[in-house]
Amino acid sequence: MERFEQLISECKTIVSKHLSATQDGNKKYNIYRILNLTQNEVQMCRVLADLLNNQGEHGQGAKYLGCFVRTVLGLDIFDEEIEDAHVYKEYPITDDRRIDIVITYHGGFIPMEVKINAGDQKSQCYDYYQFAKKRDKNAFVVYLTKSGYKPSEYSLTGRAGDRLPEGAVKCISFSEDILRWLEDIKAGSPDEMQVLIDQYSEAVKEFINVDNAEYKMNLTNKILADSDSLRTSLEIAGGVNHAKAEIMKRLFEEFEAQMQPILCKYNLELETRSEWFHYKYQATEEYYTRNESSYPGLNYVIKSVNLGRDLSLWLRIEIDYKLFGSLCVFDYGAESNTGYEVGNQCDVISDELWLKLREHINLPEKKEKEGWIIVWKYLPTGSDSTIDAIDTVPDFKKMNEAAIALVDETTRKAFVGKCITVIKETLLSLVK
C-alpha cells in the first residue's frame, strides 16, 4: 500500500506539471496552431522553403540559407555561391513528380524530401537522386523527418531493383537539426523576425510532440523504477475503464435525481417498459473496448403526446461520445434488434407521422434528417454544432477535461442542474 501511494504521488506530480505547462492559458499565441497547420506537410514545408530562400519574405538575404548549408548539411560553400543560390519549392521533375525543396548554386543541386506524416512513394529517393546526379556529380538527397529516421527500401530501390549507394541520402530531423538551426538564425535576426521564427519553432515542436515525448518518458521511468511499480501500474491500468464507466453511471444517477421534481410539470414519466439502451446496462467497460459507442442513456416518456398505435414520444439523455439530449420517437410494437429490450426506435418517420408530431411539437414543416431523433442538443451548450461542443461538452471516449471534472460530486451536481435547465429551454419548451 505504501508503494502504491508513493507511485501515485510521484506520477501525480509529473502529470500536474505537464498539464500546467500545456493548459491553454500557458500556451503562447500561435497562428500555425490556430489555423491547424502544424500537421499540414505542404504548408509547413513552404514556410521552411521561404526561410531558406535568399529572396524570401524574411528580408535577411542569404544568412539563413548559409547557416543551414554549413551547420545542418555540413557543406563548405563560398559566401558568393550561397548569395547566388536559388531555392525552389515543389520543384517539378520527370513522371509528374515534385521535389519538396531544391537548393541550387554554382554546380550544385540539393533535393530535399520533407516527411511529416506522409509515407514514402515508390522509388522516391532513388528517382530524386538520379535526377540530381545529372546536375551535380556530388549530389545527395536530404531526407527531413520528425526524428531523422531513414527512408524505406521502397523509396531507396529503383524500379529495376537496384538500390542507392550508402551516402546517397543524408537524414536530418526537425527535432534536432531544424530546431537547432531555427535557434541559430533567431539569434541574429531583428525583433520582428525573432517572433515569427519562434512561432514556426513552436509549431514544429507541436507536430513532433517534443514536450509530450519527454512527459511520457518521465512517467515511464517512474513506472519502470522497479517491479512493484510496474505491477502497481498494470493493476491501475486494468481498472481505468471500469472507473470511467462508473463516472457515466454516477452522471445518469444524478440526472434521475434532479429530473424527479420536474416530471409532473412536463408530463414526464421514467421509461421502464423497454429500458432501451439504458445506462444501467450500457455504461460499462465495454463502452471503451469497442470502436463505436454502446449508447448509454436515460429515457422519459412524454405522456401528454399521443401518437397512436404503439408509438411514444421520448425525452432521451444519451452519451454517444459526447453528452446530448433529444426528443425521439419509439415504437413499442416493433421487433427489437437486440433481443433484450421491448420495441425499437422508429427510424422511419413518415410524412403522416411528421404531421402528427407537428400537432404536439413546434417543428419545421419538413423533416430535415432521417432517424428516430426529432431534435437534439449537446449538453450543456444547448447547441447542435460540433464546433460549440469541443471543450465544454463531456466527451467520454476521449475523456476530455469536461468529462474528467464530473468525478467531483459538487461539480457533477452543478453540471446536471445546468443541463436540465438547457433541456427545459431547448427541448421540452418545444412541446405544446
Tab-separated table of C-alpha atoms in Angstrom:
chain	number	residue	atom	x	y	z
A	1	MET	CA	0.000	0.000	0.000
A	2	GLU	CA	2.851	2.381	0.841
A	3	ARG	CA	4.489	1.752	-2.560
A	4	PHE	CA	1.138	2.306	-4.290
A	5	GLU	CA	0.616	5.675	-2.602
A	6	GLN	CA	4.191	6.710	-3.346
A	7	LEU	CA	3.854	5.838	-7.050
A	8	ILE	CA	0.545	7.691	-7.333
A	9	SER	CA	2.052	10.730	-5.610
A	10	GLU	CA	5.110	10.782	-7.877
A	11	CYS	CA	3.065	10.322	-11.056
A	12	LYS	CA	0.572	12.992	-9.970
A	13	THR	CA	3.437	15.463	-9.634
A	14	ILE	CA	4.615	14.713	-13.193
A	15	VAL	CA	1.077	14.910	-14.607
A	16	SER	CA	0.280	18.163	-12.784
A	17	LYS	CA	3.451	19.779	-14.041
A	18	HIS	CA	2.700	18.664	-17.612
A	19	LEU	CA	-0.922	19.848	-17.510
A	20	SER	CA	0.117	23.171	-16.032
A	21	ALA	CA	2.552	23.710	-18.895
A	22	THR	CA	0.111	22.664	-21.613
A	23	GLN	CA	-3.065	24.370	-20.458
A	24	ASP	CA	-4.420	26.900	-22.943
A	25	GLY	CA	-3.686	29.766	-20.592
A	26	ASN	CA	0.008	28.872	-20.612
A	27	LYS	CA	0.329	28.351	-24.352
A	28	LYS	CA	1.774	31.114	-26.465
A	29	TYR	CA	-0.479	32.511	-29.158
A	30	ASN	CA	0.469	30.552	-32.271
A	31	ILE	CA	-1.024	31.232	-35.682
A	32	TYR	CA	0.009	27.802	-37.015
A	33	ARG	CA	-1.947	26.010	-34.286
A	34	ILE	CA	-4.984	28.267	-34.692
A	35	LEU	CA	-5.109	27.572	-38.438
A	36	ASN	CA	-4.470	23.824	-37.905
A	37	LEU	CA	-1.288	23.998	-39.972
A	38	THR	CA	1.112	22.194	-37.654
A	39	GLN	CA	0.331	18.829	-39.241
A	40	ASN	CA	-0.015	20.249	-42.768
A	41	GLU	CA	3.060	18.983	-44.559
A	42	VAL	CA	2.695	21.239	-47.597
A	43	GLN	CA	2.242	24.489	-45.677
A	44	MET	CA	4.954	23.791	-43.098
A	45	CYS	CA	7.317	22.919	-45.942
A	46	ARG	CA	6.536	26.170	-47.763
A	47	VAL	CA	7.454	28.229	-44.707
A	48	LEU	CA	10.727	26.317	-44.406
A	49	ALA	CA	11.459	26.945	-48.081
A	50	ASP	CA	10.816	30.656	-47.677
A	51	LEU	CA	13.173	30.870	-44.691
A	52	LEU	CA	15.866	29.203	-46.802
A	53	ASN	CA	15.244	31.435	-49.804
A	54	ASN	CA	17.644	34.380	-50.247
A	55	GLN	CA	14.741	36.309	-51.718
A	56	GLY	CA	12.286	35.160	-49.036
A	57	GLU	CA	9.804	37.368	-47.244
A	58	HIS	CA	12.108	37.491	-44.203
A	59	GLY	CA	14.330	40.076	-45.898
A	60	GLN	CA	17.528	38.681	-44.372
A	61	GLY	CA	19.219	37.738	-47.630
A	62	ALA	CA	21.474	34.655	-47.593
A	63	LYS	CA	22.049	34.499	-43.806
A	64	TYR	CA	19.519	31.756	-43.099
A	65	LEU	CA	20.496	29.619	-46.074
A	66	GLY	CA	24.188	29.959	-45.294
A	67	CYS	CA	23.654	28.802	-41.730
A	68	PHE	CA	21.560	25.830	-42.919
A	69	VAL	CA	24.011	24.677	-45.586
A	70	ARG	CA	27.006	24.850	-43.256
A	71	THR	CA	25.650	23.763	-39.866
A	72	VAL	CA	22.904	21.322	-40.913
A	73	LEU	CA	24.212	19.905	-44.186
A	74	GLY	CA	27.891	20.279	-43.321
A	75	LEU	CA	28.862	21.722	-46.727
A	76	ASP	CA	31.771	24.099	-47.234
A	77	ILE	CA	30.432	26.585	-49.777
A	78	PHE	CA	31.762	30.048	-50.558
A	79	ASP	CA	29.712	33.052	-49.499
A	80	GLU	CA	29.408	34.160	-53.118
A	81	GLU	CA	27.886	30.804	-54.084
A	82	ILE	CA	25.353	30.981	-51.263
A	83	GLU	CA	24.405	34.537	-52.177
A	84	ASP	CA	23.783	33.448	-55.773
A	85	ALA	CA	21.888	30.305	-54.754
A	86	HIS	CA	18.234	29.704	-55.578
A	87	VAL	CA	15.644	27.839	-53.522
A	88	TYR	CA	12.619	26.245	-55.169
A	89	LYS	CA	9.578	24.682	-53.581
A	90	GLU	CA	7.719	21.790	-55.243
A	91	TYR	CA	10.363	21.506	-57.979
A	92	PRO	CA	8.959	19.547	-60.965
A	93	ILE	CA	10.892	16.580	-62.361
A	94	THR	CA	10.069	13.573	-64.555
A	95	ASP	CA	6.881	11.470	-64.240
A	96	ASP	CA	4.927	14.407	-62.788
A	97	ARG	CA	6.863	14.249	-59.541
A	98	ARG	CA	7.768	17.272	-57.451
A	99	ILE	CA	10.663	17.574	-55.025
A	100	ASP	CA	9.544	19.419	-51.875
A	101	ILE	CA	12.534	21.808	-51.769
A	102	VAL	CA	15.515	22.204	-54.109
A	103	ILE	CA	18.601	24.335	-53.440
A	104	THR	CA	20.730	25.159	-56.478
A	105	TYR	CA	24.054	27.004	-56.559
A	106	HIS	CA	27.035	27.134	-58.893
A	107	GLY	CA	27.459	23.485	-59.914
A	108	GLY	CA	25.334	22.234	-57.010
A	109	PHE	CA	21.850	20.691	-56.842
A	110	ILE	CA	20.410	19.669	-53.443
A	111	PRO	CA	16.991	17.936	-53.411
A	112	MET	CA	15.136	17.875	-50.082
A	113	GLU	CA	12.290	15.493	-49.323
A	114	VAL	CA	10.236	16.527	-46.279
A	115	LYS	CA	8.212	13.913	-44.412
A	116	ILE	CA	5.935	14.915	-41.542
A	117	ASN	CA	3.127	12.367	-41.780
A	118	ALA	CA	3.123	11.174	-45.390
A	119	GLY	CA	4.597	7.806	-46.311
A	120	ASP	CA	7.303	7.065	-48.882
A	121	GLN	CA	6.451	6.723	-52.542
A	122	LYS	CA	7.797	4.055	-54.871
A	123	SER	CA	11.477	4.756	-55.715
A	124	GLN	CA	11.071	8.333	-54.478
A	125	CYS	CA	14.553	8.938	-53.063
A	126	TYR	CA	16.056	6.807	-55.829
A	127	ASP	CA	14.495	8.930	-58.569
A	128	TYR	CA	15.386	12.218	-56.874
A	129	TYR	CA	18.993	11.106	-56.545
A	130	GLN	CA	19.253	10.059	-60.183
A	131	PHE	CA	17.750	13.366	-61.284
A	132	ALA	CA	20.153	15.334	-59.069
A	133	LYS	CA	23.261	13.367	-60.194
A	134	LYS	CA	22.745	14.580	-63.756
A	135	ARG	CA	23.137	18.145	-62.473
A	136	ASP	CA	25.654	17.662	-59.650
A	137	LYS	CA	28.171	14.807	-59.554
A	138	ASN	CA	28.424	15.173	-55.753
A	139	ALA	CA	24.651	15.260	-55.244
A	140	PHE	CA	22.833	13.592	-52.351
A	141	VAL	CA	19.209	13.611	-51.223
A	142	VAL	CA	18.368	15.420	-47.993
A	143	TYR	CA	15.663	13.418	-46.194
A	144	LEU	CA	13.988	15.514	-43.493
A	145	THR	CA	11.683	13.787	-40.992
A	146	LYS	CA	10.432	14.350	-37.446
A	147	SER	CA	13.193	12.351	-35.787
A	148	GLY	CA	15.745	11.730	-38.558
A	149	TYR	CA	14.772	8.183	-39.492
A	150	LYS	CA	15.926	6.615	-42.761
A	151	PRO	CA	13.805	6.250	-45.896
A	152	SER	CA	12.316	2.846	-46.587
A	153	GLU	CA	13.715	0.301	-49.030
A	154	TYR	CA	10.586	1.038	-51.065
A	155	SER	CA	11.913	4.573	-51.607
A	156	LEU	CA	15.609	3.696	-51.898
A	157	THR	CA	15.202	0.987	-54.540
A	158	GLY	CA	14.771	1.656	-58.248
A	159	ARG	CA	12.176	0.035	-60.464
A	160	ALA	CA	14.805	-2.351	-61.822
A	161	GLY	CA	15.687	-3.466	-58.291
A	162	ASP	CA	18.980	-1.582	-57.897
A	163	ARG	CA	19.469	0.274	-54.625
A	164	LEU	CA	21.021	3.647	-53.845
A	165	PRO	CA	24.611	3.508	-52.554
A	166	GLU	CA	25.484	4.439	-48.989
A	167	GLY	CA	25.895	8.186	-48.637
A	168	ALA	CA	23.321	8.976	-51.320
A	169	VAL	CA	20.849	10.143	-48.660
A	170	LYS	CA	21.547	12.465	-45.740
A	171	CYS	CA	18.931	12.121	-42.986
A	172	ILE	CA	18.162	15.171	-40.868
A	173	SER	CA	15.445	15.822	-38.302
A	174	PHE	CA	13.017	18.512	-37.247
A	175	SER	CA	13.534	17.520	-33.613
A	176	GLU	CA	17.251	18.325	-33.567
A	177	ASP	CA	18.633	19.816	-36.796
A	178	ILE	CA	15.794	22.174	-37.726
A	179	LEU	CA	15.057	23.327	-34.176
A	180	ARG	CA	18.765	23.991	-33.574
A	181	TRP	CA	19.041	25.863	-36.891
A	182	LEU	CA	15.981	27.965	-36.005
A	183	GLU	CA	17.598	28.931	-32.704
A	184	ASP	CA	20.828	29.849	-34.547
A	185	ILE	CA	19.143	32.104	-37.117
A	186	LYS	CA	16.879	33.654	-34.498
A	187	ALA	CA	19.896	34.936	-32.567
A	188	GLY	CA	20.992	37.197	-35.414
A	189	SER	CA	17.549	38.304	-36.557
A	190	PRO	CA	15.651	41.556	-35.957
A	191	ASP	CA	12.924	41.520	-33.295
A	192	GLU	CA	10.024	41.070	-35.719
A	193	MET	CA	11.679	38.030	-37.318
A	194	GLN	CA	12.530	36.548	-33.929
A	195	VAL	CA	8.808	36.475	-33.127
A	196	LEU	CA	7.998	34.747	-36.437
A	197	ILE	CA	10.815	32.220	-36.031
A	198	ASP	CA	9.540	31.470	-32.521
A	199	GLN	CA	6.079	30.855	-33.961
A	200	TYR	CA	7.419	28.396	-36.523
A	201	SER	CA	9.641	26.714	-33.951
A	202	GLU	CA	6.699	26.187	-31.581
A	203	ALA	CA	4.671	24.753	-34.461
A	204	VAL	CA	7.488	22.297	-35.214
A	205	LYS	CA	7.641	21.272	-31.562
A	206	GLU	CA	3.905	20.656	-31.594
A	207	PHE	CA	3.875	18.303	-34.567
A	208	ILE	CA	6.921	16.354	-33.398
A	209	ASN	CA	5.396	16.236	-29.914
A	210	VAL	CA	8.616	17.128	-28.142
A	211	ASP	CA	7.006	18.072	-24.831
A	212	ASN	CA	4.694	15.056	-24.853
A	213	ALA	CA	7.548	12.654	-25.559
A	214	GLU	CA	9.541	13.977	-22.603
A	215	TYR	CA	6.456	13.828	-20.391
A	216	LYS	CA	5.745	10.206	-21.321
A	217	MET	CA	9.340	9.240	-20.731
A	218	ASN	CA	9.215	10.785	-17.257
A	219	LEU	CA	6.136	8.714	-16.450
A	220	THR	CA	7.718	5.626	-17.991
A	221	ASN	CA	10.799	5.988	-15.826
A	222	LYS	CA	8.639	6.116	-12.706
A	223	ILE	CA	6.628	3.074	-13.794
A	224	LEU	CA	9.769	1.091	-14.604
A	225	ALA	CA	11.620	2.092	-11.435
A	226	ASP	CA	11.157	-1.433	-10.086
A	227	SER	CA	8.939	-4.492	-10.468
A	228	ASP	CA	6.488	-3.324	-7.794
A	229	SER	CA	5.947	-0.012	-9.619
A	230	LEU	CA	5.251	-1.803	-12.895
A	231	ARG	CA	2.945	-4.312	-11.203
A	232	THR	CA	1.050	-1.499	-9.492
A	233	SER	CA	0.759	0.423	-12.759
A	234	LEU	CA	-0.658	-2.618	-14.562
A	235	GLU	CA	-3.266	-3.043	-11.841
A	236	ILE	CA	-4.242	0.617	-12.139
A	237	ALA	CA	-4.446	0.379	-15.931
A	238	GLY	CA	-6.735	-2.643	-15.619
A	239	GLY	CA	-9.235	-0.644	-13.559
A	240	VAL	CA	-9.289	2.570	-15.580
A	241	ASN	CA	-12.120	1.602	-17.950
A	242	HIS	CA	-14.262	0.495	-15.020
A	243	ALA	CA	-13.625	3.842	-13.310
A	244	LYS	CA	-14.537	5.802	-16.445
A	245	ALA	CA	-17.754	3.801	-16.842
A	246	GLU	CA	-18.587	4.494	-13.199
A	247	ILE	CA	-18.411	8.246	-13.910
A	248	MET	CA	-21.070	7.796	-16.608
A	249	LYS	CA	-23.308	5.839	-14.212
A	250	ARG	CA	-22.991	8.458	-11.498
A	251	LEU	CA	-23.807	11.173	-14.007
A	252	PHE	CA	-27.027	9.439	-15.090
A	253	GLU	CA	-27.969	8.756	-11.481
A	254	GLU	CA	-27.645	12.475	-10.807
A	255	PHE	CA	-29.859	13.183	-13.818
A	256	GLU	CA	-32.502	10.819	-12.418
A	257	ALA	CA	-32.402	12.550	-9.043
A	258	GLN	CA	-32.620	16.097	-10.411
A	259	MET	CA	-35.227	15.252	-13.057
A	260	GLN	CA	-37.630	13.917	-10.419
A	261	PRO	CA	-39.006	17.337	-9.305
A	262	ILE	CA	-39.941	18.410	-12.862
A	263	LEU	CA	-41.633	15.196	-14.050
A	264	CYS	CA	-45.154	16.325	-13.177
A	265	LYS	CA	-44.781	19.805	-14.653
A	266	TYR	CA	-43.658	18.499	-18.045
A	267	ASN	CA	-45.830	15.344	-18.065
A	268	LEU	CA	-42.806	13.084	-17.987
A	269	GLU	CA	-42.566	9.524	-16.776
A	270	LEU	CA	-39.404	7.498	-16.331
A	271	GLU	CA	-39.458	4.829	-19.050
A	272	THR	CA	-39.244	1.306	-17.589
A	273	ARG	CA	-41.129	-0.880	-20.078
A	274	SER	CA	-38.317	-1.194	-22.601
A	275	GLU	CA	-35.295	0.407	-20.923
A	276	TRP	CA	-33.929	0.939	-24.423
A	277	PHE	CA	-30.130	1.231	-24.258
A	278	HIS	CA	-30.401	2.139	-20.604
A	279	TYR	CA	-27.265	3.306	-18.844
A	280	LYS	CA	-27.586	0.518	-16.246
A	281	TYR	CA	-26.678	-1.972	-18.955
A	282	GLN	CA	-24.700	0.156	-21.407
A	283	ALA	CA	-22.424	2.310	-19.221
A	284	THR	CA	-19.885	-0.457	-18.748
A	285	GLU	CA	-16.263	-1.206	-19.539
A	286	GLU	CA	-17.434	-2.480	-22.943
A	287	TYR	CA	-18.074	1.144	-23.935
A	288	TYR	CA	-14.288	1.584	-24.004
A	289	THR	CA	-13.378	-1.705	-25.655
A	290	ARG	CA	-15.384	-1.195	-28.847
A	291	ASN	CA	-14.834	1.294	-31.654
A	292	GLU	CA	-18.378	2.649	-31.614
A	293	SER	CA	-20.444	3.776	-28.641
A	294	SER	CA	-22.660	1.470	-26.572
A	295	TYR	CA	-25.100	4.416	-26.360
A	296	PRO	CA	-25.895	4.516	-22.622
A	297	GLY	CA	-28.889	6.703	-21.883
A	298	LEU	CA	-31.908	7.598	-19.793
A	299	ASN	CA	-35.435	7.724	-21.244
A	300	TYR	CA	-38.570	9.642	-20.238
A	301	VAL	CA	-41.989	9.179	-21.836
A	302	ILE	CA	-43.774	12.448	-22.629
A	303	LYS	CA	-47.269	11.380	-21.572
A	304	SER	CA	-49.118	14.406	-22.970
A	305	VAL	CA	-48.273	13.438	-26.558
A	306	ASN	CA	-50.457	10.735	-28.133
A	307	LEU	CA	-49.058	9.470	-31.432
A	308	GLY	CA	-51.391	6.472	-31.713
A	309	ARG	CA	-50.698	2.755	-32.085
A	310	ASP	CA	-47.589	1.732	-30.140
A	311	LEU	CA	-45.688	4.951	-30.787
A	312	SER	CA	-44.330	7.084	-27.959
A	313	LEU	CA	-42.501	10.403	-27.794
A	314	TRP	CA	-39.472	10.299	-25.514
A	315	LEU	CA	-37.062	12.724	-23.968
A	316	ARG	CA	-33.730	10.885	-24.074
A	317	ILE	CA	-30.465	11.866	-22.414
A	318	GLU	CA	-27.662	9.937	-24.078
A	319	ILE	CA	-23.927	9.550	-24.441
A	320	ASP	CA	-22.692	8.757	-27.925
A	321	TYR	CA	-19.168	10.016	-27.494
A	322	LYS	CA	-20.450	13.337	-26.218
A	323	LEU	CA	-23.444	14.019	-23.977
A	324	PHE	CA	-26.660	15.219	-25.615
A	325	GLY	CA	-30.401	15.380	-25.083
A	326	SER	CA	-33.104	14.702	-27.670
A	327	LEU	CA	-36.784	14.268	-28.456
A	328	CYS	CA	-37.275	10.969	-30.272
A	329	VAL	CA	-39.961	8.500	-31.356
A	330	PHE	CA	-40.067	4.942	-30.036
A	331	ASP	CA	-42.207	2.083	-31.355
A	332	TYR	CA	-43.183	-0.452	-28.689
A	333	GLY	CA	-44.769	-2.667	-31.341
A	334	ALA	CA	-41.619	-3.028	-33.429
A	335	GLU	CA	-39.309	-6.001	-33.159
A	336	SER	CA	-36.223	-5.355	-31.073
A	337	ASN	CA	-32.962	-5.687	-32.975
A	338	THR	CA	-31.089	-6.546	-29.796
A	339	GLY	CA	-33.262	-9.371	-28.491
A	340	TYR	CA	-33.305	-7.881	-24.994
A	341	GLU	CA	-35.493	-4.768	-24.940
A	342	VAL	CA	-39.140	-4.377	-25.893
A	343	GLY	CA	-39.744	-2.486	-29.138
A	344	ASN	CA	-37.353	-0.479	-31.263
A	345	GLN	CA	-36.507	3.077	-32.203
A	346	CYS	CA	-38.703	4.422	-35.010
A	347	ASP	CA	-36.067	5.199	-37.619
A	348	VAL	CA	-38.551	5.863	-40.427
A	349	ILE	CA	-40.702	8.922	-39.777
A	350	SER	CA	-43.414	9.042	-42.446
A	351	ASP	CA	-44.894	12.315	-43.687
A	352	GLU	CA	-48.114	11.382	-41.904
A	353	LEU	CA	-46.300	10.841	-38.611
A	354	TRP	CA	-44.384	14.089	-39.044
A	355	LEU	CA	-47.679	15.962	-39.397
A	356	LYS	CA	-48.891	14.247	-36.248
A	357	LEU	CA	-45.737	15.255	-34.414
A	358	ARG	CA	-46.186	18.858	-35.512
A	359	GLU	CA	-49.560	18.895	-33.795
A	360	HIS	CA	-47.762	18.369	-30.494
A	361	ILE	CA	-44.313	19.861	-31.066
A	362	ASN	CA	-43.081	23.091	-32.616
A	363	LEU	CA	-41.220	21.623	-35.599
A	364	PRO	CA	-40.339	22.786	-39.119
A	365	GLU	CA	-42.701	21.917	-41.956
A	366	LYS	CA	-40.465	19.151	-43.272
A	367	LYS	CA	-38.106	16.778	-41.503
A	368	GLU	CA	-34.528	17.581	-42.452
A	369	LYS	CA	-32.865	14.297	-41.431
A	370	GLU	CA	-33.860	10.654	-41.219
A	371	GLY	CA	-33.866	8.701	-37.989
A	372	TRP	CA	-35.816	8.446	-34.754
A	373	ILE	CA	-34.407	11.658	-33.282
A	374	ILE	CA	-36.668	14.634	-33.956
A	375	VAL	CA	-34.464	17.311	-32.421
A	376	TRP	CA	-31.292	17.157	-30.328
A	377	LYS	CA	-28.884	19.427	-28.441
A	378	TYR	CA	-25.461	18.957	-26.915
A	379	LEU	CA	-25.373	19.329	-23.157
A	380	PRO	CA	-24.771	21.704	-21.526
A	381	THR	CA	-24.317	24.071	-24.505
A	382	GLY	CA	-27.811	23.681	-25.967
A	383	SER	CA	-26.227	23.735	-29.425
A	384	ASP	CA	-26.269	21.187	-32.234
A	385	SER	CA	-22.948	22.479	-33.567
A	386	THR	CA	-19.869	20.288	-33.174
A	387	ILE	CA	-17.746	23.455	-33.022
A	388	ASP	CA	-19.550	24.574	-29.862
A	389	ALA	CA	-19.065	21.118	-28.335
A	390	ILE	CA	-15.274	20.975	-28.363
A	391	ASP	CA	-14.404	21.955	-24.791
A	392	THR	CA	-17.481	22.306	-22.605
A	393	VAL	CA	-19.386	19.143	-23.607
A	394	PRO	CA	-18.095	15.977	-21.899
A	395	ASP	CA	-16.554	13.502	-24.349
A	396	PHE	CA	-16.435	10.107	-22.653
A	397	LYS	CA	-14.375	8.419	-25.359
A	398	LYS	CA	-11.579	10.983	-25.252
A	399	MET	CA	-12.202	11.733	-21.559
A	400	ASN	CA	-11.683	15.439	-22.073
A	401	GLU	CA	-11.438	17.839	-19.132
A	402	ALA	CA	-15.218	18.365	-19.113
A	403	ALA	CA	-15.713	14.615	-18.572
A	404	ILE	CA	-12.918	14.253	-16.017
A	405	ALA	CA	-14.324	17.125	-13.940
A	406	LEU	CA	-17.526	15.124	-13.334
A	407	VAL	CA	-15.741	12.824	-10.894
A	408	ASP	CA	-16.261	15.574	-8.309
A	409	GLU	CA	-19.736	15.304	-6.770
A	410	THR	CA	-20.260	19.037	-6.330
A	411	THR	CA	-19.187	19.733	-9.897
A	412	ARG	CA	-21.407	16.907	-11.159
A	413	LYS	CA	-24.482	18.235	-9.351
A	414	ALA	CA	-23.959	21.748	-10.704
A	415	PHE	CA	-23.329	20.398	-14.199
A	416	VAL	CA	-26.527	18.325	-14.241
A	417	GLY	CA	-28.515	21.280	-12.949
A	418	LYS	CA	-27.256	23.383	-15.838
A	419	CYS	CA	-28.032	20.596	-18.317
A	420	ILE	CA	-31.629	20.252	-17.078
A	421	THR	CA	-32.131	23.983	-17.483
A	422	VAL	CA	-30.935	23.663	-21.083
A	423	ILE	CA	-33.209	20.637	-21.649
A	424	LYS	CA	-36.217	22.626	-20.440
A	425	GLU	CA	-35.348	25.654	-22.558
A	426	THR	CA	-34.345	23.954	-25.816
A	427	LEU	CA	-36.264	20.640	-25.886
A	428	LEU	CA	-39.217	20.487	-23.507
A	429	SER	CA	-40.239	24.030	-24.446
A	430	LEU	CA	-40.974	22.745	-27.959
A	431	VAL	CA	-43.784	20.506	-26.681
A	432	LYS	CA	-47.137	22.291	-26.980
